[in-house]
PDB file of C-alpha atoms and ligand atoms in Angstrom:
ATOM      1  CA  MET A   1     128.860  62.793 -95.152  1.00  0.00           C
ATOM      2  CA  ASN A   2     129.036  63.227 -91.401  1.00  0.00           C
ATOM      3  CA  GLN A   3     126.978  61.019 -89.082  1.00  0.00           C
ATOM      4  CA  GLU A   4     124.566  63.732 -87.923  1.00  0.00           C
ATOM      5  CA  LYS A   5     123.724  64.679 -91.512  1.00  0.00           C
ATOM      6  CA  LEU A   6     123.230  61.018 -92.417  1.00  0.00           C
ATOM      7  CA  LYS A   7     120.906  60.521 -89.438  1.00  0.00           C
ATOM      8  CA  GLN A   8     118.850  63.574 -90.454  1.00  0.00           C
ATOM      9  CA  GLN A   9     118.538  62.355 -94.035  1.00  0.00           C
ATOM     10  CA  ILE A  10     117.477  58.885 -92.907  1.00  0.00           C
ATOM     11  CA  LYS A  11     114.801  60.302 -90.608  1.00  0.00           C
ATOM     12  CA  GLN A  12     113.477  62.595 -93.337  1.00  0.00           C
ATOM     13  CA  LEU A  13     113.395  59.862 -95.962  1.00  0.00           C
ATOM     14  CA  ALA A  14     111.813  57.381 -93.531  1.00  0.00           C
ATOM     15  CA  ALA A  15     109.004  59.882 -92.923  1.00  0.00           C
ATOM     16  CA  GLU A  16     108.527  60.454 -96.670  1.00  0.00           C
ATOM     17  CA  LYS A  17     108.413  56.719 -97.369  1.00  0.00           C
ATOM     18  CA  ASP A  18     106.156  55.949 -94.392  1.00  0.00           C
ATOM     19  CA  ALA A  19     108.843  53.655 -92.986  1.00  0.00           C
ATOM     20  CA  LEU A  20     109.311  52.272 -89.477  1.00  0.00           C
ATOM     21  CA  LEU A  21     112.979  51.857 -88.501  1.00  0.00           C
ATOM     22  CA  ILE A  22     113.514  48.934 -86.208  1.00  0.00           C
ATOM     23  CA  ALA A  23     116.815  47.711 -84.799  1.00  0.00           C
ATOM     24  CA  HIS A  24     117.870  44.669 -82.820  1.00  0.00           C
ATOM     25  CA  ASN A  25     119.604  45.209 -79.486  1.00  0.00           C
ATOM     26  CA  TYR A  26     122.945  44.063 -80.998  1.00  0.00           C
ATOM     27  CA  GLU A  27     123.097  46.667 -83.774  1.00  0.00           C
ATOM     28  CA  ARG A  28     125.746  49.400 -83.805  1.00  0.00           C
ATOM     29  CA  ASP A  29     125.066  52.278 -81.377  1.00  0.00           C
ATOM     30  CA  GLU A  30     124.280  54.787 -84.128  1.00  0.00           C
ATOM     31  CA  ILE A  31     121.773  52.406 -85.719  1.00  0.00           C
ATOM     32  CA  GLN A  32     119.982  51.889 -82.395  1.00  0.00           C
ATOM     33  CA  GLU A  33     120.030  55.650 -81.934  1.00  0.00           C
ATOM     34  CA  ILE A  34     118.081  56.384 -85.150  1.00  0.00           C
ATOM     35  CA  ALA A  35     115.650  53.485 -84.730  1.00  0.00           C
ATOM     36  CA  ASP A  36     112.005  54.140 -83.858  1.00  0.00           C
ATOM     37  CA  ILE A  37     112.029  50.883 -81.915  1.00  0.00           C
ATOM     38  CA  THR A  38     114.795  48.679 -80.540  1.00  0.00           C
ATOM     39  CA  GLY A  39     114.222  45.292 -78.993  1.00  0.00           C
ATOM     40  CA  ASP A  40     114.779  41.557 -78.858  1.00  0.00           C
ATOM     41  CA  SER A  41     113.600  39.134 -81.530  1.00  0.00           C
ATOM     42  CA  LEU A  42     110.157  38.650 -79.981  1.00  0.00           C
ATOM     43  CA  ALA A  43     109.419  42.335 -79.430  1.00  0.00           C
ATOM     44  CA  LEU A  44     110.519  43.253 -82.941  1.00  0.00           C
ATOM     45  CA  SER A  45     108.350  40.538 -84.547  1.00  0.00           C
ATOM     46  CA  MET A  46     105.379  41.866 -82.613  1.00  0.00           C
ATOM     47  CA  GLU A  47     106.103  45.471 -83.652  1.00  0.00           C
ATOM     48  CA  ALA A  48     106.390  44.416 -87.286  1.00  0.00           C
ATOM     49  CA  GLU A  49     103.001  42.754 -87.078  1.00  0.00           C
ATOM     50  CA  LYS A  50     101.186  45.654 -85.461  1.00  0.00           C
ATOM     51  CA  THR A  51     102.677  48.703 -87.222  1.00  0.00           C
ATOM     52  CA  ASP A  52     100.435  50.706 -89.540  1.00  0.00           C
ATOM     53  CA  LYS A  53     103.465  51.980 -91.514  1.00  0.00           C
ATOM     54  CA  SER A  54     103.746  50.618 -95.047  1.00  0.00           C
ATOM     55  CA  VAL A  55     107.518  49.992 -94.965  1.00  0.00           C
ATOM     56  CA  ILE A  56     109.624  48.227 -92.312  1.00  0.00           C
ATOM     57  CA  VAL A  57     113.377  48.827 -92.358  1.00  0.00           C
ATOM     58  CA  PHE A  58     114.735  45.927 -90.344  1.00  0.00           C
ATOM     59  CA  CYS A  59     118.208  46.617 -88.990  1.00  0.00           C
ATOM     60  CA  GLY A  60     119.128  43.139 -87.890  1.00  0.00           C
ATOM     61  CA  VAL A  61     119.838  39.839 -89.604  1.00  0.00           C
ATOM     62  CA  HIS A  62     118.022  37.959 -92.364  1.00  0.00           C
ATOM     63  CA  PHE A  63     115.824  35.653 -90.266  1.00  0.00           C
ATOM     64  CA  MET A  64     114.447  38.641 -88.343  1.00  0.00           C
ATOM     65  CA  ALA A  65     113.432  40.493 -91.507  1.00  0.00           C
ATOM     66  CA  GLU A  66     111.939  37.246 -92.800  1.00  0.00           C
ATOM     67  CA  SER A  67     109.823  36.943 -89.647  1.00  0.00           C
ATOM     68  CA  ALA A  68     108.559  40.471 -90.286  1.00  0.00           C
ATOM     69  CA  ALA A  69     107.725  39.541 -93.898  1.00  0.00           C
ATOM     70  CA  ILE A  70     105.885  36.417 -92.688  1.00  0.00           C
ATOM     71  CA  LEU A  71     103.823  38.315 -90.119  1.00  0.00           C
ATOM     72  CA  ALA A  72     103.204  41.457 -92.175  1.00  0.00           C
ATOM     73  CA  PRO A  73     102.817  40.366 -95.828  1.00  0.00           C
ATOM     74  CA  ASP A  74     101.157  43.630 -96.852  1.00  0.00           C
ATOM     75  CA  LYS A  75     104.258  45.638 -95.822  1.00  0.00           C
ATOM     76  CA  THR A  76     107.485  46.206 -97.736  1.00  0.00           C
ATOM     77  CA  VAL A  77     110.266  44.745 -95.567  1.00  0.00           C
ATOM     78  CA  LEU A  78     113.771  46.057 -96.215  1.00  0.00           C
ATOM     79  CA  LEU A  79     116.971  44.545 -94.803  1.00  0.00           C
ATOM     80  CA  PRO A  80     119.675  47.216 -95.284  1.00  0.00           C
ATOM     81  CA  ARG A  81     122.412  44.554 -95.640  1.00  0.00           C
ATOM     82  CA  ALA A  82     121.327  41.521 -97.644  1.00  0.00           C
ATOM     83  CA  ASP A  83     124.455  39.709 -96.449  1.00  0.00           C
ATOM     84  CA  ALA A  84     123.571  40.008 -92.745  1.00  0.00           C
ATOM     85  CA  GLY A  85     122.766  36.407 -91.858  1.00  0.00           C
ATOM     86  CA  CYS A  86     122.905  34.226 -88.766  1.00  0.00           C
ATOM     87  CA  PRO A  87     125.359  31.308 -88.832  1.00  0.00           C
ATOM     88  CA  MET A  88     123.232  29.418 -86.323  1.00  0.00           C
ATOM     89  CA  ALA A  89     120.147  29.694 -88.557  1.00  0.00           C
ATOM     90  CA  ASP A  90     122.228  28.241 -91.412  1.00  0.00           C
ATOM     91  CA  MET A  91     123.102  25.173 -89.326  1.00  0.00           C
ATOM     92  CA  VAL A  92     119.701  23.550 -89.941  1.00  0.00           C
ATOM     93  CA  THR A  93     118.259  22.638 -93.329  1.00  0.00           C
ATOM     94  CA  VAL A  94     114.749  21.578 -94.308  1.00  0.00           C
ATOM     95  CA  GLU A  95     116.038  18.172 -95.441  1.00  0.00           C
ATOM     96  CA  GLY A  96     117.897  17.613 -92.157  1.00  0.00           C
ATOM     97  CA  LEU A  97     114.855  18.540 -90.103  1.00  0.00           C
ATOM     98  CA  GLN A  98     112.556  16.343 -92.193  1.00  0.00           C
ATOM     99  CA  LYS A  99     114.884  13.402 -91.543  1.00  0.00           C
ATOM    100  CA  LEU A 100     114.850  14.019 -87.791  1.00  0.00           C
ATOM    101  CA  LYS A 101     111.057  14.303 -87.826  1.00  0.00           C
ATOM    102  CA  GLN A 102     110.823  10.925 -89.571  1.00  0.00           C
ATOM    103  CA  GLN A 103     112.942   9.391 -86.806  1.00  0.00           C
ATOM    104  CA  HIS A 104     110.658  10.909 -84.120  1.00  0.00           C
ATOM    105  CA  PRO A 105     107.121  11.020 -85.531  1.00  0.00           C
ATOM    106  CA  ASP A 106     105.633  11.462 -82.038  1.00  0.00           C
ATOM    107  CA  ALA A 107     107.632  14.627 -81.271  1.00  0.00           C
ATOM    108  CA  THR A 108     106.631  18.286 -81.504  1.00  0.00           C
ATOM    109  CA  VAL A 109     109.134  20.509 -83.303  1.00  0.00           C
ATOM    110  CA  VAL A 110     109.948  23.670 -81.334  1.00  0.00           C
ATOM    111  CA  THR A 111     112.074  25.945 -83.494  1.00  0.00           C
ATOM    112  CA  TYR A 112     113.999  28.970 -82.305  1.00  0.00           C
ATOM    113  CA  VAL A 113     113.201  32.025 -84.423  1.00  0.00           C
ATOM    114  CA  ASN A 114     116.880  32.033 -85.442  1.00  0.00           C
ATOM    115  CA  SER A 115     115.987  29.856 -88.432  1.00  0.00           C
ATOM    116  CA  SER A 116     114.915  30.263 -92.054  1.00  0.00           C
ATOM    117  CA  ALA A 117     111.277  30.656 -93.086  1.00  0.00           C
ATOM    118  CA  ALA A 118     111.489  27.239 -94.786  1.00  0.00           C
ATOM    119  CA  VAL A 119     112.615  25.586 -91.534  1.00  0.00           C
ATOM    120  CA  LYS A 120     109.874  27.401 -89.586  1.00  0.00           C
ATOM    121  CA  ALA A 121     107.393  26.039 -92.146  1.00  0.00           C
ATOM    122  CA  GLU A 122     108.482  22.499 -91.144  1.00  0.00           C
ATOM    123  CA  SER A 123     107.988  23.289 -87.436  1.00  0.00           C
ATOM    124  CA  ASP A 124     105.020  23.038 -85.084  1.00  0.00           C
ATOM    125  CA  ILE A 125     105.764  26.111 -82.993  1.00  0.00           C
ATOM    126  CA  CYS A 126     108.499  28.752 -82.758  1.00  0.00           C
ATOM    127  CA  CYS A 127     110.116  30.240 -79.675  1.00  0.00           C
ATOM    128  CA  THR A 128     112.516  33.046 -78.839  1.00  0.00           C
ATOM    129  CA  SER A 129     114.897  33.377 -75.929  1.00  0.00           C
ATOM    130  CA  SER A 130     112.233  35.337 -74.035  1.00  0.00           C
ATOM    131  CA  ASN A 131     109.462  32.732 -74.226  1.00  0.00           C
ATOM    132  CA  ALA A 132     111.266  29.406 -74.805  1.00  0.00           C
ATOM    133  CA  ILE A 133     110.358  27.853 -71.456  1.00  0.00           C
ATOM    134  CA  SER A 134     106.680  28.867 -71.610  1.00  0.00           C
ATOM    135  CA  VAL A 135     106.429  27.662 -75.196  1.00  0.00           C
ATOM    136  CA  ALA A 136     107.969  24.281 -74.300  1.00  0.00           C
ATOM    137  CA  ARG A 137     105.586  23.939 -71.324  1.00  0.00           C
ATOM    138  CA  SER A 138     102.579  24.903 -73.458  1.00  0.00           C
ATOM    139  CA  VAL A 139     103.152  21.960 -75.810  1.00  0.00           C
ATOM    140  CA  SER A 140     101.138  18.852 -74.909  1.00  0.00           C
ATOM    141  CA  ALA A 141     103.544  16.327 -76.501  1.00  0.00           C
ATOM    142  CA  LYS A 142     105.942  14.515 -74.175  1.00  0.00           C
ATOM    143  CA  LYS A 143     108.772  14.608 -76.720  1.00  0.00           C
ATOM    144  CA  LEU A 144     110.268  17.799 -78.204  1.00  0.00           C
ATOM    145  CA  LEU A 145     112.681  18.351 -81.067  1.00  0.00           C
ATOM    146  CA  LEU A 146     114.500  21.581 -80.181  1.00  0.00           C
ATOM    147  CA  VAL A 147     115.969  23.273 -83.246  1.00  0.00           C
ATOM    148  CA  PRO A 148     118.594  24.619 -84.047  1.00  0.00           C
ATOM    149  CA  ASP A 149     120.387  25.824 -80.876  1.00  0.00           C
ATOM    150  CA  ARG A 150     121.804  23.018 -78.705  1.00  0.00           C
ATOM    151  CA  ASN A 151     122.499  25.467 -75.875  1.00  0.00           C
ATOM    152  CA  LEU A 152     118.987  26.908 -75.769  1.00  0.00           C
ATOM    153  CA  GLY A 153     117.775  23.319 -76.192  1.00  0.00           C
ATOM    154  CA  ARG A 154     119.699  22.052 -73.164  1.00  0.00           C
ATOM    155  CA  TYR A 155     118.521  25.047 -71.154  1.00  0.00           C
ATOM    156  CA  ILE A 156     114.881  24.227 -72.037  1.00  0.00           C
ATOM    157  CA  ALA A 157     115.447  20.523 -71.266  1.00  0.00           C
ATOM    158  CA  LYS A 158     116.695  21.413 -67.777  1.00  0.00           C
ATOM    159  CA  GLN A 159     113.737  23.708 -67.060  1.00  0.00           C
ATOM    160  CA  VAL A 160     111.135  21.315 -68.466  1.00  0.00           C
ATOM    161  CA  PRO A 161     112.273  17.947 -67.037  1.00  0.00           C
ATOM    162  CA  ASP A 162     108.966  16.179 -67.661  1.00  0.00           C
ATOM    163  CA  LYS A 163     109.597  16.224 -71.431  1.00  0.00           C
ATOM    164  CA  GLU A 164     112.073  14.241 -73.496  1.00  0.00           C
ATOM    165  CA  CYS A 165     114.121  16.810 -75.418  1.00  0.00           C
ATOM    166  CA  ILE A 166     116.171  16.068 -78.520  1.00  0.00           C
ATOM    167  CA  CYS A 167     118.446  18.980 -79.410  1.00  0.00           C
ATOM    168  CA  TRP A 168     119.730  19.899 -82.857  1.00  0.00           C
ATOM    169  CA  GLU A 169     123.513  20.423 -82.774  1.00  0.00           C
ATOM    170  CA  GLY A 170     123.548  24.085 -83.876  1.00  0.00           C
ATOM    171  CA  TYR A 171     125.049  26.934 -81.904  1.00  0.00           C
ATOM    172  CA  CYS A 172     125.777  30.648 -82.013  1.00  0.00           C
ATOM    173  CA  PRO A 173     129.494  31.144 -82.762  1.00  0.00           C
ATOM    174  CA  THR A 174     129.484  34.354 -80.701  1.00  0.00           C
ATOM    175  CA  HIS A 175     127.865  33.012 -77.518  1.00  0.00           C
ATOM    176  CA  ASP A 176     129.245  29.475 -77.702  1.00  0.00           C
ATOM    177  CA  LYS A 177     132.826  30.796 -77.482  1.00  0.00           C
ATOM    178  CA  LEU A 178     132.355  32.481 -74.113  1.00  0.00           C
ATOM    179  CA  ALA A 179     134.666  30.547 -71.780  1.00  0.00           C
ATOM    180  CA  VAL A 180     134.196  29.563 -68.131  1.00  0.00           C
ATOM    181  CA  GLU A 181     137.669  31.012 -67.371  1.00  0.00           C
ATOM    182  CA  GLU A 182     136.548  34.415 -68.699  1.00  0.00           C
ATOM    183  CA  ILE A 183     133.536  34.450 -66.387  1.00  0.00           C
ATOM    184  CA  THR A 184     135.536  33.200 -63.412  1.00  0.00           C
ATOM    185  CA  LYS A 185     138.109  35.916 -63.992  1.00  0.00           C
ATOM    186  CA  ALA A 186     135.432  38.626 -64.239  1.00  0.00           C
ATOM    187  CA  LYS A 187     133.732  37.310 -61.100  1.00  0.00           C
ATOM    188  CA  ASN A 188     137.032  37.269 -59.181  1.00  0.00           C
ATOM    189  CA  GLU A 189     137.787  40.834 -60.252  1.00  0.00           C
ATOM    190  CA  HIS A 190     134.242  42.018 -59.488  1.00  0.00           C
ATOM    191  CA  PRO A 191     132.904  39.850 -56.639  1.00  0.00           C
ATOM    192  CA  ASP A 192     129.979  42.241 -56.089  1.00  0.00           C
ATOM    193  CA  ALA A 193     128.739  41.960 -59.707  1.00  0.00           C
ATOM    194  CA  LEU A 194     125.727  39.923 -60.828  1.00  0.00           C
ATOM    195  CA  PHE A 195     126.230  37.792 -63.921  1.00  0.00           C
ATOM    196  CA  MET A 196     123.443  37.837 -66.537  1.00  0.00           C
ATOM    197  CA  ALA A 197     123.691  35.391 -69.442  1.00  0.00           C
ATOM    198  CA  HIS A 198     121.862  34.747 -72.700  1.00  0.00           C
ATOM    199  CA  PRO A 199     120.577  31.161 -73.074  1.00  0.00           C
ATOM    200  CA  GLU A 200     122.692  30.771 -76.238  1.00  0.00           C
ATOM    201  CA  CYS A 201     125.718  30.423 -73.897  1.00  0.00           C
ATOM    202  CA  THR A 202     126.903  26.915 -73.035  1.00  0.00           C
ATOM    203  CA  PRO A 203     125.399  25.012 -70.048  1.00  0.00           C
ATOM    204  CA  GLU A 204     128.699  25.477 -68.141  1.00  0.00           C
ATOM    205  CA  ILE A 205     128.350  29.263 -68.479  1.00  0.00           C
ATOM    206  CA  LEU A 206     124.648  29.218 -67.590  1.00  0.00           C
ATOM    207  CA  GLU A 207     125.530  27.298 -64.396  1.00  0.00           C
ATOM    208  CA  LEU A 208     127.467  30.390 -63.289  1.00  0.00           C
ATOM    209  CA  ALA A 209     124.700  32.901 -64.090  1.00  0.00           C
ATOM    210  CA  ASP A 210     122.615  34.818 -61.569  1.00  0.00           C
ATOM    211  CA  HIS A 211     120.028  35.461 -64.261  1.00  0.00           C
ATOM    212  CA  ILE A 212     119.385  33.864 -67.683  1.00  0.00           C
ATOM    213  CA  CYS A 213     117.295  35.865 -70.128  1.00  0.00           C
ATOM    214  CA  SER A 214     116.833  37.376 -73.586  1.00  0.00           C
ATOM    215  CA  THR A 215     118.550  40.609 -74.551  1.00  0.00           C
ATOM    216  CA  SER A 216     115.543  42.732 -73.535  1.00  0.00           C
ATOM    217  CA  GLY A 217     115.278  40.724 -70.318  1.00  0.00           C
ATOM    218  CA  MET A 218     118.732  42.065 -69.453  1.00  0.00           C
ATOM    219  CA  TYR A 219     117.517  45.681 -69.613  1.00  0.00           C
ATOM    220  CA  GLU A 220     114.717  44.828 -67.211  1.00  0.00           C
ATOM    221  CA  TYR A 221     116.978  42.903 -64.862  1.00  0.00           C
ATOM    222  CA  ALA A 222     119.677  45.583 -64.712  1.00  0.00           C
ATOM    223  CA  SER A 223     117.165  48.399 -64.164  1.00  0.00           C
ATOM    224  CA  ASN A 224     115.109  46.590 -61.531  1.00  0.00           C
ATOM    225  CA  SER A 225     118.027  45.171 -59.552  1.00  0.00           C
ATOM    226  CA  SER A 226     119.518  47.084 -56.634  1.00  0.00           C
ATOM    227  CA  ALA A 227     122.986  45.814 -57.666  1.00  0.00           C
ATOM    228  CA  GLU A 228     125.450  48.343 -59.088  1.00  0.00           C
ATOM    229  CA  LYS A 229     127.591  46.023 -61.218  1.00  0.00           C
ATOM    230  CA  PHE A 230     126.761  43.443 -63.866  1.00  0.00           C
ATOM    231  CA  ILE A 231     128.815  41.022 -65.910  1.00  0.00           C
ATOM    232  CA  VAL A 232     127.182  40.900 -69.348  1.00  0.00           C
ATOM    233  CA  GLY A 233     127.025  37.478 -71.018  1.00  0.00           C
ATOM    234  CA  THR A 234     125.839  38.444 -74.474  1.00  0.00           C
ATOM    235  CA  GLU A 235     126.771  40.403 -77.606  1.00  0.00           C
ATOM    236  CA  ASN A 236     128.262  43.799 -76.843  1.00  0.00           C
ATOM    237  CA  GLY A 237     125.680  45.845 -78.804  1.00  0.00           C
ATOM    238  CA  ILE A 238     123.490  45.576 -75.739  1.00  0.00           C
ATOM    239  CA  LEU A 239     125.777  47.946 -73.815  1.00  0.00           C
ATOM    240  CA  TRP A 240     124.543  51.128 -75.515  1.00  0.00           C
ATOM    241  CA  ARG A 241     121.057  50.959 -73.994  1.00  0.00           C
ATOM    242  CA  LEU A 242     122.182  49.300 -70.749  1.00  0.00           C
ATOM    243  CA  LYS A 243     124.497  52.237 -70.044  1.00  0.00           C
ATOM    244  CA  MET A 244     122.008  54.855 -71.205  1.00  0.00           C
ATOM    245  CA  GLU A 245     119.216  53.510 -69.005  1.00  0.00           C
ATOM    246  CA  ASN A 246     121.481  52.908 -66.008  1.00  0.00           C
ATOM    247  CA  PRO A 247     124.029  55.747 -65.999  1.00  0.00           C
ATOM    248  CA  THR A 248     125.225  55.068 -62.443  1.00  0.00           C
ATOM    249  CA  LYS A 249     125.690  51.306 -62.894  1.00  0.00           C
ATOM    250  CA  GLN A 250     128.748  49.480 -64.198  1.00  0.00           C
ATOM    251  CA  PHE A 251     128.658  46.850 -66.943  1.00  0.00           C
ATOM    252  CA  ILE A 252     131.562  44.454 -67.331  1.00  0.00           C
ATOM    253  CA  VAL A 253     132.189  42.700 -70.658  1.00  0.00           C
ATOM    254  CA  PRO A 254     133.962  39.426 -69.801  1.00  0.00           C
ATOM    255  CA  SER A 255     135.354  38.716 -73.281  1.00  0.00           C
ATOM    256  CA  THR A 256     136.519  40.604 -76.363  1.00  0.00           C
ATOM    257  CA  ASN A 257     134.843  37.917 -78.519  1.00  0.00           C
ATOM    258  CA  LEU A 258     131.273  38.936 -77.712  1.00  0.00           C
ATOM    259  CA  VAL A 259     130.714  40.486 -81.126  1.00  0.00           C
ATOM    260  CA  CYS A 260     128.340  39.174 -83.798  1.00  0.00           C
ATOM    261  CA  PRO A 261     129.948  40.158 -87.132  1.00  0.00           C
ATOM    262  CA  ASP A 262     126.601  39.964 -88.942  1.00  0.00           C
ATOM    263  CA  MET A 263     124.901  42.350 -86.533  1.00  0.00           C
ATOM    264  CA  LYS A 264     127.710  44.843 -87.049  1.00  0.00           C
ATOM    265  CA  LEU A 265     127.415  44.927 -90.853  1.00  0.00           C
ATOM    266  CA  THR A 266     124.658  47.543 -91.020  1.00  0.00           C
ATOM    267  CA  ARG A 267     125.899  51.134 -91.125  1.00  0.00           C
ATOM    268  CA  LEU A 268     124.018  54.412 -91.496  1.00  0.00           C
ATOM    269  CA  GLU A 269     124.969  54.541 -95.194  1.00  0.00           C
ATOM    270  CA  ASP A 270     123.266  51.170 -95.744  1.00  0.00           C
ATOM    271  CA  VAL A 271     120.056  52.384 -94.099  1.00  0.00           C
ATOM    272  CA  LEU A 272     120.037  55.508 -96.266  1.00  0.00           C
ATOM    273  CA  ASN A 273     120.763  53.494 -99.443  1.00  0.00           C
ATOM    274  CA  CYS A 274     118.009  51.010 -98.775  1.00  0.00           C
ATOM    275  CA  LEU A 275     115.464  53.774 -98.219  1.00  0.00           C
ATOM    276  CA  GLN A 276     116.593  55.559-101.390  1.00  0.00           C
ATOM    277  CA  ASN A 277     116.431  52.420-103.558  1.00  0.00           C
ATOM    278  CA  MET A 278     113.728  50.531-101.625  1.00  0.00           C
ATOM    279  CA  GLU A 279     115.909  47.413-101.612  1.00  0.00           C
ATOM    280  CA  PRO A 280     117.030  44.803-100.662  1.00  0.00           C
ATOM    281  CA  GLN A 281     113.432  43.651-100.073  1.00  0.00           C
ATOM    282  CA  ILE A 282     112.761  40.472 -98.143  1.00  0.00           C
ATOM    283  CA  THR A 283     109.897  38.316 -99.363  1.00  0.00           C
ATOM    284  CA  VAL A 284     108.782  34.777 -98.591  1.00  0.00           C
ATOM    285  CA  ALA A 285     106.985  32.446-101.037  1.00  0.00           C
ATOM    286  CA  GLU A 286     103.301  32.319-100.059  1.00  0.00           C
ATOM    287  CA  ASP A 287     103.105  28.537 -99.424  1.00  0.00           C
ATOM    288  CA  ILE A 288     106.120  28.705 -97.076  1.00  0.00           C
ATOM    289  CA  ARG A 289     104.896  31.934 -95.501  1.00  0.00           C
ATOM    290  CA  LEU A 290     101.516  30.490 -94.538  1.00  0.00           C
ATOM    291  CA  LYS A 291     103.063  27.422 -92.885  1.00  0.00           C
ATOM    292  CA  ALA A 292     105.777  29.426 -91.123  1.00  0.00           C
ATOM    293  CA  LYS A 293     103.134  31.910 -89.922  1.00  0.00           C
ATOM    294  CA  GLN A 294     101.239  29.125 -88.178  1.00  0.00           C
ATOM    295  CA  ALA A 295     104.349  28.290 -86.131  1.00  0.00           C
ATOM    296  CA  LEU A 296     104.976  31.968 -85.350  1.00  0.00           C
ATOM    297  CA  ASP A 297     101.314  32.651 -84.501  1.00  0.00           C
ATOM    298  CA  LYS A 298     101.305  29.744 -82.028  1.00  0.00           C
ATOM    299  CA  MET A 299     104.400  31.229 -80.417  1.00  0.00           C
ATOM    300  CA  LEU A 300     102.850  34.712 -80.215  1.00  0.00           C
ATOM    301  CA  ALA A 301      99.789  33.243 -78.533  1.00  0.00           C
ATOM    302  CA  ALA A 302     101.950  31.509 -75.875  1.00  0.00           C
ATOM    303  CA  PRO A 303     102.761  33.295 -72.600  1.00  0.00           C
ATOM    304  CA  ARG A 304     106.157  34.975 -71.970  1.00  0.00           C
ATOM    305  CA  ASP A 305     108.618  33.367 -69.530  1.00  0.00           C
TER     306      ASP A 305
HETATM  307  P1  LIG B 401     117.113  37.826 -78.536  1.00  0.00           P
HETATM  308  O1  LIG B 401     115.882  37.073 -78.891  1.00  0.00           O
HETATM  309  O2  LIG B 401     117.430  37.766 -77.100  1.00  0.00           O
HETATM  310  O3  LIG B 401     117.018  39.192 -79.068  1.00  0.00           O
HETATM  311  O4  LIG B 401     118.347  37.112 -79.236  1.00  0.00           O
HETATM  312  C1  LIG B 401     118.495  37.040 -80.618  1.00  0.00           C
HETATM  313  C2  LIG B 401     119.821  36.593 -80.992  1.00  0.00           C
HETATM  314  O5  LIG B 401     120.159  36.451 -82.134  1.00  0.00           O
HETATM  315  C3  LIG B 401     120.723  36.287 -79.919  1.00  0.00           C
HETATM  316  O6  LIG B 401     121.940  35.926 -80.429  1.00  0.00           O
HETATM  317 FE1  LIG B 402     123.032  34.558 -84.893  1.00  0.00          FE
HETATM  318 FE2  LIG B 402     124.621  34.537 -82.788  1.00  0.00          FE
HETATM  319 FE3  LIG B 402     124.574  36.677 -84.332  1.00  0.00          FE
HETATM  320 FE4  LIG B 402     122.483  36.070 -82.756  1.00  0.00          FE
HETATM  321  S1  LIG B 402     124.523  36.654 -82.114  1.00  0.00           S
HETATM  322  S2  LIG B 402     122.401  36.703 -84.896  1.00  0.00           S
HETATM  323  S3  LIG B 402     122.519  33.823 -82.859  1.00  0.00           S
HETATM  324  S4  LIG B 402     125.254  34.603 -84.902  1.00  0.00           S
END
């Protein structure tokens, strides 16, 4: 079936099933195109919570759909590709976190939303890349356990120097690979470009950035800036909307490795299949859900960076 026909069928079926199609900023162009809402992790969690639709089709990765299921238990949450995970989220286990907590009983656990529901349930408060600094500042404890991203953790530690920060050693394989040489080369070739970077990049990369922000923060920055050229330090799915919203501006991708294989799994056929079969459904056991919701609710009540 051709793409236009598939898109039409998805839209029709979504209307029949009272479904909201949401897509993360890293999804394939055609998936972002059919979505009712695109956004970063924080925005999508908030949309999931407030929608009055009875079904949420979450085009993203597992932890994102799980967050939707935690926040909106009365909705059916579908993840078109059950195998779309996040390697960083898999780098922390409940047992590992419990051990670390025992070693630091006086610390508050601040967990990046890129984590399983079970790990969130062991945490005091969650954060995303768009509110991490405000969340860390809002915590009264002097000691923080920052889980699971060491790069986001080090970024928080630098911005919140009055707290002792202990970082879990997880990382995003896509962002962590971005090399200083690649940025230096892009900067040399485009000296008039501003470099925007996601906080999942290494500290050495963040040192070189003009602006550090979440994926949605990059749309705001590129649109509001008077600059004409930007070096993009995040996954390449972000380019679709960046280019569409800024047709006269130029976006430079500094590396061919800026691709998250899990975010690219979902295709139009998968979205259609999941609406036809109403699966795979994402659910969270009620005891875990209630604990994880507390950590997410605290995050949602915190200010944005
Ligand atoms: P955002 O919160 O910026 O959307 O990032 C999510 C993510 O997985 C980045 O790799
Ligand atoms: Fe996980 Fe990295 Fe993919 Fe984001 S880009 S979903 S952190 S692997």
